[in-house]
Amino acid sequence: MLKFLFKGLVRDRSRSLFPILTVFIGVALTVFLYSYLNGFVSDMIKSSAHYNSGHVRIMTKAYSQESNQSPNDLAIIGIDTLIQDVEKSYPDMIWTPRIKFGGLIDIPDKNGETRIQGPVSGMAVDLFSRESPERKFLNLDESLIKGRIPEKPNEILIADDFARRLKVAPGDTATLLSSTMYGSMVMTNFVIAGTIHFGIAALDRGAIITDISDIQKSLDMNNAAGEILGFFKDDNFHSEKAYRIRDSFNEKYKNSEDEFAPIMGALPEESGLSDYMGLIDIASFVIIGIFIFAMAIVLWNAGLMGSLRRYGEMGVRLAVGEEKGHIYRTLILESIMIGIVGSFLGTLFGLIPSYLMEIYGLDLSFLFEKSSVMITGVLHADVTYETYLIGFIPGILATVLGTSIAGIGIYKRETAQLFKELEA
């Protein structure tokens, strides 16, 4: 039966060409949009993890309540011991301390007087240790525009856009005006080692990066850090594992009333992405639902037109004794074949731009110029295992739904009327 139906669809293109084209277009769009949404979420998660919260983040309880302000007076003290403990307890993760700080950057003229100043947001990371993952996570080597990565104490990297506004270059001196961990004002001279383009508008507007040892010394934070970030070794966020590690860590300190006791949070809650991730999941279902509905309407109309054209064929089949249910089931089988062929072709076609966008990306940085969201301006698609299958859901369901509605007319045919139709 299947072979017979397939030959009928191949030989009579009017029964299959338009439905296959409809499914093809809908599935191709579904596959591409699904890949794009996955890539958008993946880029957002990766950027937020690398530049902000890690896959998990350890802070003091007091710091966590005001973490958006990076209150270094509430920082973790004794980070060496704490890092050793978490490395032993969770060896499948990479742990690294960071200090976020703010202040003014002062650029002197040739006489040593202030020439220009600008507000700055700084990040102190481990740049000098060979085993440190920070250069990789922050993509420093690939993002360097001028100069080099800091190699000596009191050297900084500065955002290239910020450097152009300040009219400074590698080798120039810059003075950081900030406050210590205990609230005192401090001024520290740095040498600009290089300029960097982060590709994230929030950082390119005015960020600097330096080694954590320089800031610990400058801000009187010996063996202290604002936060300790944990990353999975494959650099992918694993939600269930992250929450298990968080719960296991927090269980150790749940009875402590010390506001400086450490507490751990996972990426979605620490970066504020939990709502975004939920919305993206909903959007994926909405997109699939829209295409199922739209294609079902189109294929329903196509089925009605096909039924009119095949009116005589259905009449003959009923007249020779074929059951209405059997005819209806063969139409459903035809629609499933059309759905499979159209979905297969649509998936292949949708994967082409998805793969290209995954490899080369799409530069939409102009949309994020004033954004504070930690996401790169070059967006990538993300082709996953589900991408190969997602198109078959609307492709097959829509054809079956459309044919099911259109085929109901078979049951309205009366046998007594068939002979009059055949005589005509």
Tab-separated table of C-alpha atoms in Angstrom:
chain	number	residue	atom	x	y	z
A	1	MET	CA	0.000	0.000	0.000
A	2	LEU	CA	2.759	2.446	0.901
A	3	LYS	CA	4.572	1.739	-2.357
A	4	PHE	CA	1.350	2.260	-4.310
A	5	LEU	CA	0.629	5.586	-2.579
A	6	PHE	CA	4.193	6.781	-3.060
A	7	LYS	CA	4.074	6.065	-6.796
A	8	GLY	CA	0.799	7.983	-6.999
A	9	LEU	CA	2.362	11.041	-5.347
A	10	VAL	CA	5.420	10.917	-7.625
A	11	ARG	CA	3.428	10.512	-10.841
A	12	ASP	CA	0.758	13.088	-9.979
A	13	ARG	CA	2.739	16.165	-8.989
A	14	SER	CA	-0.387	18.248	-8.530
A	15	ARG	CA	-1.121	16.153	-5.426
A	16	SER	CA	2.296	16.575	-3.857
A	17	LEU	CA	4.286	19.526	-5.254
A	18	PHE	CA	2.428	22.399	-3.579
A	19	PRO	CA	2.091	20.661	-0.168
A	20	ILE	CA	5.788	19.695	-0.208
A	21	LEU	CA	6.798	23.277	-1.070
A	22	THR	CA	4.620	24.578	1.774
A	23	VAL	CA	6.155	22.175	4.267
A	24	PHE	CA	9.647	22.829	2.865
A	25	ILE	CA	9.421	26.601	3.438
A	26	GLY	CA	7.849	26.298	6.882
A	27	VAL	CA	10.329	23.705	8.125
A	28	ALA	CA	13.347	25.621	6.752
A	29	LEU	CA	12.235	28.741	8.630
A	30	THR	CA	11.546	26.726	11.787
A	31	VAL	CA	15.005	25.111	11.736
A	32	PHE	CA	16.799	28.407	11.145
A	33	LEU	CA	14.866	30.340	13.803
A	34	TYR	CA	15.328	27.516	16.314
A	35	SER	CA	19.095	27.505	15.657
A	36	TYR	CA	19.211	31.293	15.938
A	37	LEU	CA	17.376	31.288	19.280
A	38	ASN	CA	19.682	28.551	20.587
A	39	GLY	CA	22.704	30.560	19.466
A	40	PHE	CA	21.361	33.749	21.040
A	41	VAL	CA	20.879	32.006	24.382
A	42	SER	CA	24.240	30.235	24.099
A	43	ASP	CA	26.080	33.508	23.351
A	44	MET	CA	24.303	35.260	26.217
A	45	ILE	CA	25.098	32.467	28.662
A	46	LYS	CA	28.733	32.222	27.593
A	47	SER	CA	29.289	35.995	27.703
A	48	SER	CA	27.612	36.309	31.098
A	49	ALA	CA	29.626	33.388	32.455
A	50	HIS	CA	32.977	34.653	31.148
A	51	TYR	CA	32.585	38.334	31.976
A	52	ASN	CA	30.233	38.349	34.919
A	53	SER	CA	29.080	35.398	36.996
A	54	GLY	CA	30.888	32.215	35.981
A	55	HIS	CA	28.885	29.004	35.910
A	56	VAL	CA	28.720	29.286	39.684
A	57	ARG	CA	29.877	32.158	41.883
A	58	ILE	CA	31.013	32.294	45.514
A	59	MET	CA	30.588	35.533	47.487
A	60	THR	CA	29.961	36.517	51.065
A	61	LYS	CA	26.308	36.675	52.095
A	62	ALA	CA	26.549	40.448	52.500
A	63	TYR	CA	28.266	40.897	49.129
A	64	SER	CA	25.620	38.799	47.363
A	65	GLN	CA	22.865	41.164	48.491
A	66	GLU	CA	24.592	44.114	46.810
A	67	SER	CA	26.569	42.285	44.121
A	68	ASN	CA	25.498	44.718	41.375
A	69	GLN	CA	27.462	47.425	43.178
A	70	SER	CA	30.583	45.252	43.642
A	71	PRO	CA	31.041	46.254	47.323
A	72	ASN	CA	34.641	45.251	47.976
A	73	ASP	CA	34.304	46.189	51.651
A	74	LEU	CA	32.197	42.995	51.870
A	75	ALA	CA	34.687	40.824	49.986
A	76	ILE	CA	35.850	37.288	50.830
A	77	ILE	CA	38.958	37.178	53.040
A	78	GLY	CA	41.231	34.134	52.991
A	79	ILE	CA	40.555	33.116	49.401
A	80	ASP	CA	43.595	30.815	49.180
A	81	THR	CA	42.118	28.414	51.743
A	82	LEU	CA	38.624	28.611	50.281
A	83	ILE	CA	39.858	27.912	46.732
A	84	GLN	CA	41.806	24.890	47.969
A	85	ASP	CA	38.655	23.578	49.666
A	86	VAL	CA	36.417	23.914	46.594
A	87	GLU	CA	39.086	22.483	44.291
A	88	LYS	CA	39.208	19.424	46.525
A	89	SER	CA	35.420	19.146	46.872
A	90	TYR	CA	34.574	19.866	43.212
A	91	PRO	CA	37.581	18.796	41.117
A	92	ASP	CA	35.616	18.785	37.855
A	93	MET	CA	35.489	22.585	37.901
A	94	ILE	CA	37.978	25.419	37.408
A	95	TRP	CA	38.060	28.051	40.178
A	96	THR	CA	39.437	31.562	39.798
A	97	PRO	CA	39.171	34.732	41.960
A	98	ARG	CA	38.136	38.130	40.623
A	99	ILE	CA	37.804	41.668	41.904
A	100	LYS	CA	35.469	44.169	40.283
A	101	PHE	CA	36.132	47.798	41.058
A	102	GLY	CA	35.211	51.256	39.902
A	103	GLY	CA	36.685	54.715	39.987
A	104	LEU	CA	38.159	57.418	37.806
A	105	ILE	CA	40.989	57.054	35.327
A	106	ASP	CA	43.178	60.163	35.164
A	107	ILE	CA	45.371	60.839	32.124
A	108	PRO	CA	48.168	63.363	32.730
A	109	ASP	CA	49.679	65.757	30.200
A	110	LYS	CA	53.406	66.206	29.606
A	111	ASN	CA	53.669	68.320	32.752
A	112	GLY	CA	52.020	65.690	34.917
A	113	GLU	CA	48.804	67.689	35.252
A	114	THR	CA	45.391	66.205	34.581
A	115	ARG	CA	44.598	66.301	30.875
A	116	ILE	CA	41.395	64.243	30.856
A	117	GLN	CA	39.470	61.979	33.189
A	118	GLY	CA	36.799	59.339	32.719
A	119	PRO	CA	34.776	56.939	34.867
A	120	VAL	CA	36.008	53.377	34.630
A	121	SER	CA	34.761	49.916	35.545
A	122	GLY	CA	37.621	47.552	36.224
A	123	MET	CA	38.113	43.816	36.437
A	124	ALA	CA	41.106	42.269	38.197
A	125	VAL	CA	41.832	38.690	37.117
A	126	ASP	CA	44.690	36.236	37.309
A	127	LEU	CA	46.781	37.106	34.245
A	128	PHE	CA	50.230	35.994	35.354
A	129	SER	CA	49.687	32.353	36.386
A	130	ARG	CA	50.333	29.870	33.589
A	131	GLU	CA	47.446	27.621	34.647
A	132	SER	CA	44.983	30.521	34.797
A	133	PRO	CA	42.070	30.209	32.323
A	134	GLU	CA	41.304	33.935	32.312
A	135	ARG	CA	43.074	34.852	29.068
A	136	LYS	CA	41.037	32.185	27.301
A	137	PHE	CA	37.721	32.966	28.990
A	138	LEU	CA	38.043	36.709	28.340
A	139	ASN	CA	39.353	36.070	24.817
A	140	LEU	CA	42.176	38.542	25.430
A	141	ASP	CA	44.692	37.384	22.825
A	142	GLU	CA	42.173	37.409	19.960
A	143	SER	CA	40.605	40.713	21.068
A	144	LEU	CA	43.861	42.657	21.444
A	145	ILE	CA	43.952	45.702	19.140
A	146	LYS	CA	47.212	47.447	20.085
A	147	GLY	CA	50.143	46.650	22.344
A	148	ARG	CA	50.327	43.421	24.347
A	149	ILE	CA	48.854	41.548	27.288
A	150	PRO	CA	50.220	42.735	30.684
A	151	GLU	CA	53.348	40.851	31.684
A	152	LYS	CA	54.629	42.964	34.586
A	153	PRO	CA	53.084	44.498	37.696
A	154	ASN	CA	51.097	47.738	37.357
A	155	GLU	CA	50.163	47.204	33.711
A	156	ILE	CA	46.613	47.370	32.414
A	157	LEU	CA	44.546	46.658	29.349
A	158	ILE	CA	42.037	49.346	28.398
A	159	ALA	CA	39.013	49.161	26.099
A	160	ASP	CA	40.027	50.412	22.654
A	161	ASP	CA	36.962	52.652	22.238
A	162	PHE	CA	37.620	54.136	25.672
A	163	ALA	CA	41.294	54.631	24.829
A	164	ARG	CA	40.414	56.573	21.676
A	165	ARG	CA	38.121	58.875	23.651
A	166	LEU	CA	40.870	59.482	26.193
A	167	LYS	CA	43.459	59.817	23.380
A	168	VAL	CA	45.895	57.374	24.977
A	169	ALA	CA	48.026	54.583	23.524
A	170	PRO	CA	50.139	51.668	24.812
A	171	GLY	CA	53.035	52.964	26.870
A	172	ASP	CA	51.117	55.932	28.317
A	173	THR	CA	50.629	56.353	32.057
A	174	ALA	CA	47.190	56.329	33.652
A	175	THR	CA	46.270	56.958	37.280
A	176	LEU	CA	43.428	55.029	38.896
A	177	LEU	CA	41.486	56.875	41.591
A	178	SER	CA	39.459	54.449	43.671
A	179	SER	CA	38.798	53.378	47.267
A	180	THR	CA	40.350	50.591	49.298
A	181	MET	CA	38.554	47.687	50.916
A	182	TYR	CA	38.345	49.790	54.093
A	183	GLY	CA	36.983	52.934	52.443
A	184	SER	CA	40.141	55.013	52.085
A	185	MET	CA	40.860	56.882	48.872
A	186	VAL	CA	43.744	55.527	46.835
A	187	MET	CA	45.644	56.615	43.708
A	188	THR	CA	47.699	54.086	41.749
A	189	ASN	CA	49.766	54.650	38.619
A	190	PHE	CA	49.514	52.090	35.828
A	191	VAL	CA	51.127	51.733	32.437
A	192	ILE	CA	48.814	50.971	29.524
A	193	ALA	CA	50.125	47.718	28.042
A	194	GLY	CA	47.522	47.381	25.288
A	195	THR	CA	44.035	48.171	24.070
A	196	ILE	CA	41.321	45.608	23.566
A	197	HIS	CA	37.943	45.344	21.856
A	198	PHE	CA	35.580	43.228	23.945
A	199	GLY	CA	32.732	43.256	21.429
A	200	ILE	CA	30.367	43.933	24.353
A	201	ALA	CA	29.075	47.493	24.422
A	202	ALA	CA	28.833	47.629	28.229
A	203	LEU	CA	32.586	46.926	28.499
A	204	ASP	CA	33.828	48.793	25.423
A	205	ARG	CA	32.425	52.039	26.834
A	206	GLY	CA	34.933	52.154	29.692
A	207	ALA	CA	36.581	49.017	31.073
A	208	ILE	CA	40.088	48.129	32.154
A	209	ILE	CA	41.630	44.763	33.028
A	210	THR	CA	44.643	44.184	35.225
A	211	ASP	CA	46.210	41.372	37.214
A	212	ILE	CA	44.480	40.631	40.496
A	213	SER	CA	47.704	40.955	42.506
A	214	ASP	CA	48.015	44.631	41.496
A	215	ILE	CA	44.506	45.464	42.677
A	216	GLN	CA	44.866	43.436	45.874
A	217	LYS	CA	47.907	45.544	46.681
A	218	SER	CA	46.353	48.812	45.544
A	219	LEU	CA	42.973	48.375	47.269
A	220	ASP	CA	44.425	46.826	50.439
A	221	MET	CA	42.807	43.446	49.696
A	222	ASN	CA	45.580	41.035	50.633
A	223	ASN	CA	44.386	37.414	50.138
A	224	ALA	CA	40.891	38.769	49.418
A	225	ALA	CA	38.584	38.918	46.409
A	226	GLY	CA	35.079	40.081	45.706
A	227	GLU	CA	34.081	36.750	44.214
A	228	ILE	CA	35.376	33.329	43.216
A	229	LEU	CA	34.029	32.002	39.934
A	230	GLY	CA	33.653	28.349	39.024
A	231	PHE	CA	33.625	27.079	35.428
A	232	PHE	CA	32.944	23.621	34.049
A	233	LYS	CA	36.031	22.321	32.287
A	234	ASP	CA	34.268	21.948	28.932
A	235	ASP	CA	33.171	25.609	29.210
A	236	ASN	CA	29.500	24.646	28.807
A	237	PHE	CA	26.874	25.417	31.427
A	238	HIS	CA	25.299	22.279	32.866
A	239	SER	CA	22.239	23.412	34.782
A	240	GLU	CA	21.586	20.316	36.902
A	241	LYS	CA	25.236	19.908	37.922
A	242	ALA	CA	25.543	23.607	38.737
A	243	TYR	CA	22.523	23.540	41.046
A	244	ARG	CA	23.743	20.352	42.724
A	245	ILE	CA	27.128	21.966	43.416
A	246	ARG	CA	25.425	25.122	44.682
A	247	ASP	CA	23.167	23.208	47.053
A	248	SER	CA	26.022	21.029	48.293
A	249	PHE	CA	28.226	24.056	49.017
A	250	ASN	CA	25.503	26.112	50.690
A	251	GLU	CA	24.518	23.157	52.895
A	252	LYS	CA	27.859	23.536	54.697
A	253	TYR	CA	27.112	27.117	55.759
A	254	LYS	CA	23.315	27.128	56.057
A	255	ASN	CA	23.418	27.471	59.853
A	256	SER	CA	25.977	30.272	59.886
A	257	GLU	CA	24.694	33.713	60.858
A	258	ASP	CA	27.957	35.418	59.882
A	259	GLU	CA	27.266	37.924	57.096
A	260	PHE	CA	30.757	37.243	55.758
A	261	ALA	CA	30.160	33.500	55.433
A	262	PRO	CA	30.487	32.327	51.824
A	263	ILE	CA	27.452	31.567	49.697
A	264	MET	CA	27.256	30.146	46.180
A	265	GLY	CA	24.869	30.995	43.354
A	266	ALA	CA	24.372	29.472	39.890
A	267	LEU	CA	24.609	31.361	36.602
A	268	PRO	CA	20.894	31.941	35.811
A	269	GLU	CA	20.167	33.568	39.170
A	270	GLU	CA	23.477	35.406	39.409
A	271	SER	CA	23.348	36.877	35.904
A	272	GLY	CA	19.618	37.549	35.862
A	273	LEU	CA	19.184	35.291	32.829
A	274	SER	CA	16.663	32.878	34.331
A	275	ASP	CA	13.736	34.935	33.018
A	276	TYR	CA	15.367	35.344	29.607
A	277	MET	CA	16.017	31.616	29.332
A	278	GLY	CA	12.402	30.876	30.245
A	279	LEU	CA	11.148	33.342	27.649
A	280	ILE	CA	13.347	31.792	24.971
A	281	ASP	CA	11.955	28.337	25.744
A	282	ILE	CA	8.433	29.711	25.430
A	283	ALA	CA	9.361	31.506	22.202
A	284	SER	CA	10.598	28.228	20.688
A	285	PHE	CA	7.245	26.544	21.352
A	286	VAL	CA	5.368	29.591	20.067
A	287	ILE	CA	7.357	29.608	16.817
A	288	ILE	CA	6.685	25.916	16.238
A	289	GLY	CA	2.996	26.414	17.098
A	290	ILE	CA	2.663	29.339	14.689
A	291	PHE	CA	4.177	27.382	11.820
A	292	ILE	CA	2.008	24.337	12.583
A	293	PHE	CA	-1.114	26.519	12.558
A	294	ALA	CA	-0.138	28.498	9.441
A	295	MET	CA	0.905	25.433	7.442
A	296	ALA	CA	-2.176	23.513	8.582
A	297	ILE	CA	-4.422	26.281	7.235
A	298	VAL	CA	-2.570	26.369	3.911
A	299	LEU	CA	-2.531	22.577	3.621
A	300	TRP	CA	-6.187	22.397	4.598
A	301	ASN	CA	-7.015	24.675	1.693
A	302	ALA	CA	-4.731	22.626	-0.535
A	303	GLY	CA	-6.510	19.485	0.651
A	304	LEU	CA	-9.910	20.992	-0.122
A	305	MET	CA	-8.777	21.935	-3.633
A	306	GLY	CA	-7.281	18.470	-4.075
A	307	SER	CA	-10.526	16.879	-2.925
A	308	LEU	CA	-12.447	18.870	-5.519
A	309	ARG	CA	-10.029	17.806	-8.233
A	310	ARG	CA	-10.142	14.194	-7.045
A	311	TYR	CA	-13.904	14.260	-6.508
A	312	GLY	CA	-14.500	11.680	-9.223
A	313	GLU	CA	-11.685	9.434	-8.002
A	314	MET	CA	-13.145	9.333	-4.514
A	315	GLY	CA	-16.567	8.610	-5.957
A	316	VAL	CA	-15.304	5.640	-7.990
A	317	ARG	CA	-13.448	4.225	-4.990
A	318	LEU	CA	-16.575	4.491	-2.868
A	319	ALA	CA	-18.763	3.063	-5.661
A	320	VAL	CA	-16.651	-0.098	-6.000
A	321	GLY	CA	-17.059	-0.750	-2.292
A	322	GLU	CA	-13.980	0.804	-0.662
A	323	GLU	CA	-14.752	1.876	2.863
A	324	LYS	CA	-14.792	5.563	3.707
A	325	GLY	CA	-12.461	4.939	6.626
A	326	HIS	CA	-9.935	3.225	4.368
A	327	ILE	CA	-9.942	6.145	1.904
A	328	TYR	CA	-9.530	8.566	4.787
A	329	ARG	CA	-6.585	6.583	6.179
A	330	THR	CA	-4.852	6.487	2.781
A	331	LEU	CA	-5.117	10.285	2.587
A	332	ILE	CA	-3.522	10.516	6.025
A	333	LEU	CA	-0.717	8.180	4.896
A	334	GLU	CA	-0.185	10.359	1.820
A	335	SER	CA	0.035	13.437	4.035
A	336	ILE	CA	2.587	11.726	6.296
A	337	MET	CA	4.747	10.902	3.249
A	338	ILE	CA	4.486	14.488	2.044
A	339	GLY	CA	5.329	15.741	5.542
A	340	ILE	CA	8.407	13.511	5.808
A	341	VAL	CA	9.753	14.487	2.366
A	342	GLY	CA	9.045	18.194	2.874
A	343	SER	CA	10.497	18.157	6.401
A	344	PHE	CA	13.647	16.360	5.240
A	345	LEU	CA	14.264	18.842	2.425
A	346	GLY	CA	13.339	21.819	4.619
A	347	THR	CA	15.682	20.669	7.385
A	348	LEU	CA	18.577	20.334	4.957
A	349	PHE	CA	17.919	23.786	3.513
A	350	GLY	CA	17.455	25.368	6.974
A	351	LEU	CA	20.731	23.900	8.220
A	352	ILE	CA	22.768	25.677	5.512
A	353	PRO	CA	22.312	29.259	6.817
A	354	SER	CA	22.347	27.919	10.383
A	355	TYR	CA	25.789	26.376	9.938
A	356	LEU	CA	27.083	29.501	8.163
A	357	MET	CA	25.823	31.685	11.005
A	358	GLU	CA	27.317	29.303	13.565
A	359	ILE	CA	30.756	29.537	11.935
A	360	TYR	CA	30.899	33.176	10.799
A	361	GLY	CA	28.250	34.868	12.938
A	362	LEU	CA	26.130	37.904	12.158
A	363	ASP	CA	27.423	41.317	13.234
A	364	LEU	CA	24.577	43.134	14.989
A	365	SER	CA	26.763	45.225	17.290
A	366	PHE	CA	24.948	48.405	16.232
A	367	LEU	CA	21.858	47.110	18.057
A	368	PHE	CA	23.725	46.798	21.375
A	369	GLU	CA	25.645	50.099	21.417
A	370	LYS	CA	23.740	51.369	24.461
A	371	SER	CA	22.999	47.990	25.960
A	372	SER	CA	24.200	46.845	29.381
A	373	VAL	CA	23.481	43.175	28.598
A	374	MET	CA	26.539	40.917	28.605
A	375	ILE	CA	26.254	39.657	25.028
A	376	THR	CA	28.637	39.939	22.114
A	377	GLY	CA	27.657	42.054	19.121
A	378	VAL	CA	28.348	39.163	16.750
A	379	LEU	CA	25.545	36.633	17.144
A	380	HIS	CA	25.929	32.982	16.231
A	381	ALA	CA	23.469	30.194	15.610
A	382	ASP	CA	23.834	26.960	17.548
A	383	VAL	CA	23.120	23.729	15.678
A	384	THR	CA	22.349	20.960	18.167
A	385	TYR	CA	21.025	17.422	17.966
A	386	GLU	CA	17.486	18.745	18.411
A	387	THR	CA	17.908	21.027	15.393
A	388	TYR	CA	17.912	18.017	13.080
A	389	LEU	CA	14.575	16.828	14.449
A	390	ILE	CA	12.669	19.988	15.367
A	391	GLY	CA	11.455	20.646	11.799
A	392	PHE	CA	9.667	17.301	11.560
A	393	ILE	CA	7.241	18.341	14.318
A	394	PRO	CA	5.493	21.149	12.390
A	395	GLY	CA	6.171	19.467	9.032
A	396	ILE	CA	4.330	16.231	9.759
A	397	LEU	CA	1.735	17.556	12.216
A	398	ALA	CA	0.648	20.342	9.871
A	399	THR	CA	0.161	18.049	6.872
A	400	VAL	CA	-1.741	15.473	8.930
A	401	LEU	CA	-3.882	18.153	10.552
A	402	GLY	CA	-4.653	19.846	7.228
A	403	THR	CA	-5.531	16.579	5.508
A	404	SER	CA	-7.574	15.387	8.495
A	405	ILE	CA	-9.790	18.457	8.309
A	406	ALA	CA	-10.077	18.448	4.517
A	407	GLY	CA	-10.742	14.688	4.395
A	408	ILE	CA	-13.805	14.879	6.617
A	409	GLY	CA	-15.795	15.584	3.440
A	410	ILE	CA	-15.398	11.916	2.443
A	411	TYR	CA	-17.800	10.886	5.194
A	412	LYS	CA	-20.424	13.268	3.825
A	413	ARG	CA	-20.634	11.474	0.482
A	414	GLU	CA	-23.812	9.424	0.027
A	415	THR	CA	-23.689	6.158	-1.959
A	416	ALA	CA	-27.027	6.906	-3.663
A	417	GLN	CA	-25.555	10.085	-5.109
A	418	LEU	CA	-22.466	8.335	-6.484
A	419	PHE	CA	-24.252	6.633	-9.405
A	420	LYS	CA	-25.798	9.920	-10.515
A	421	GLU	CA	-22.289	11.461	-10.483
A	422	LEU	CA	-20.838	8.562	-12.471
A	423	GLU	CA	-23.694	8.705	-15.017
A	424	ALA	CA	-23.007	12.398	-15.482
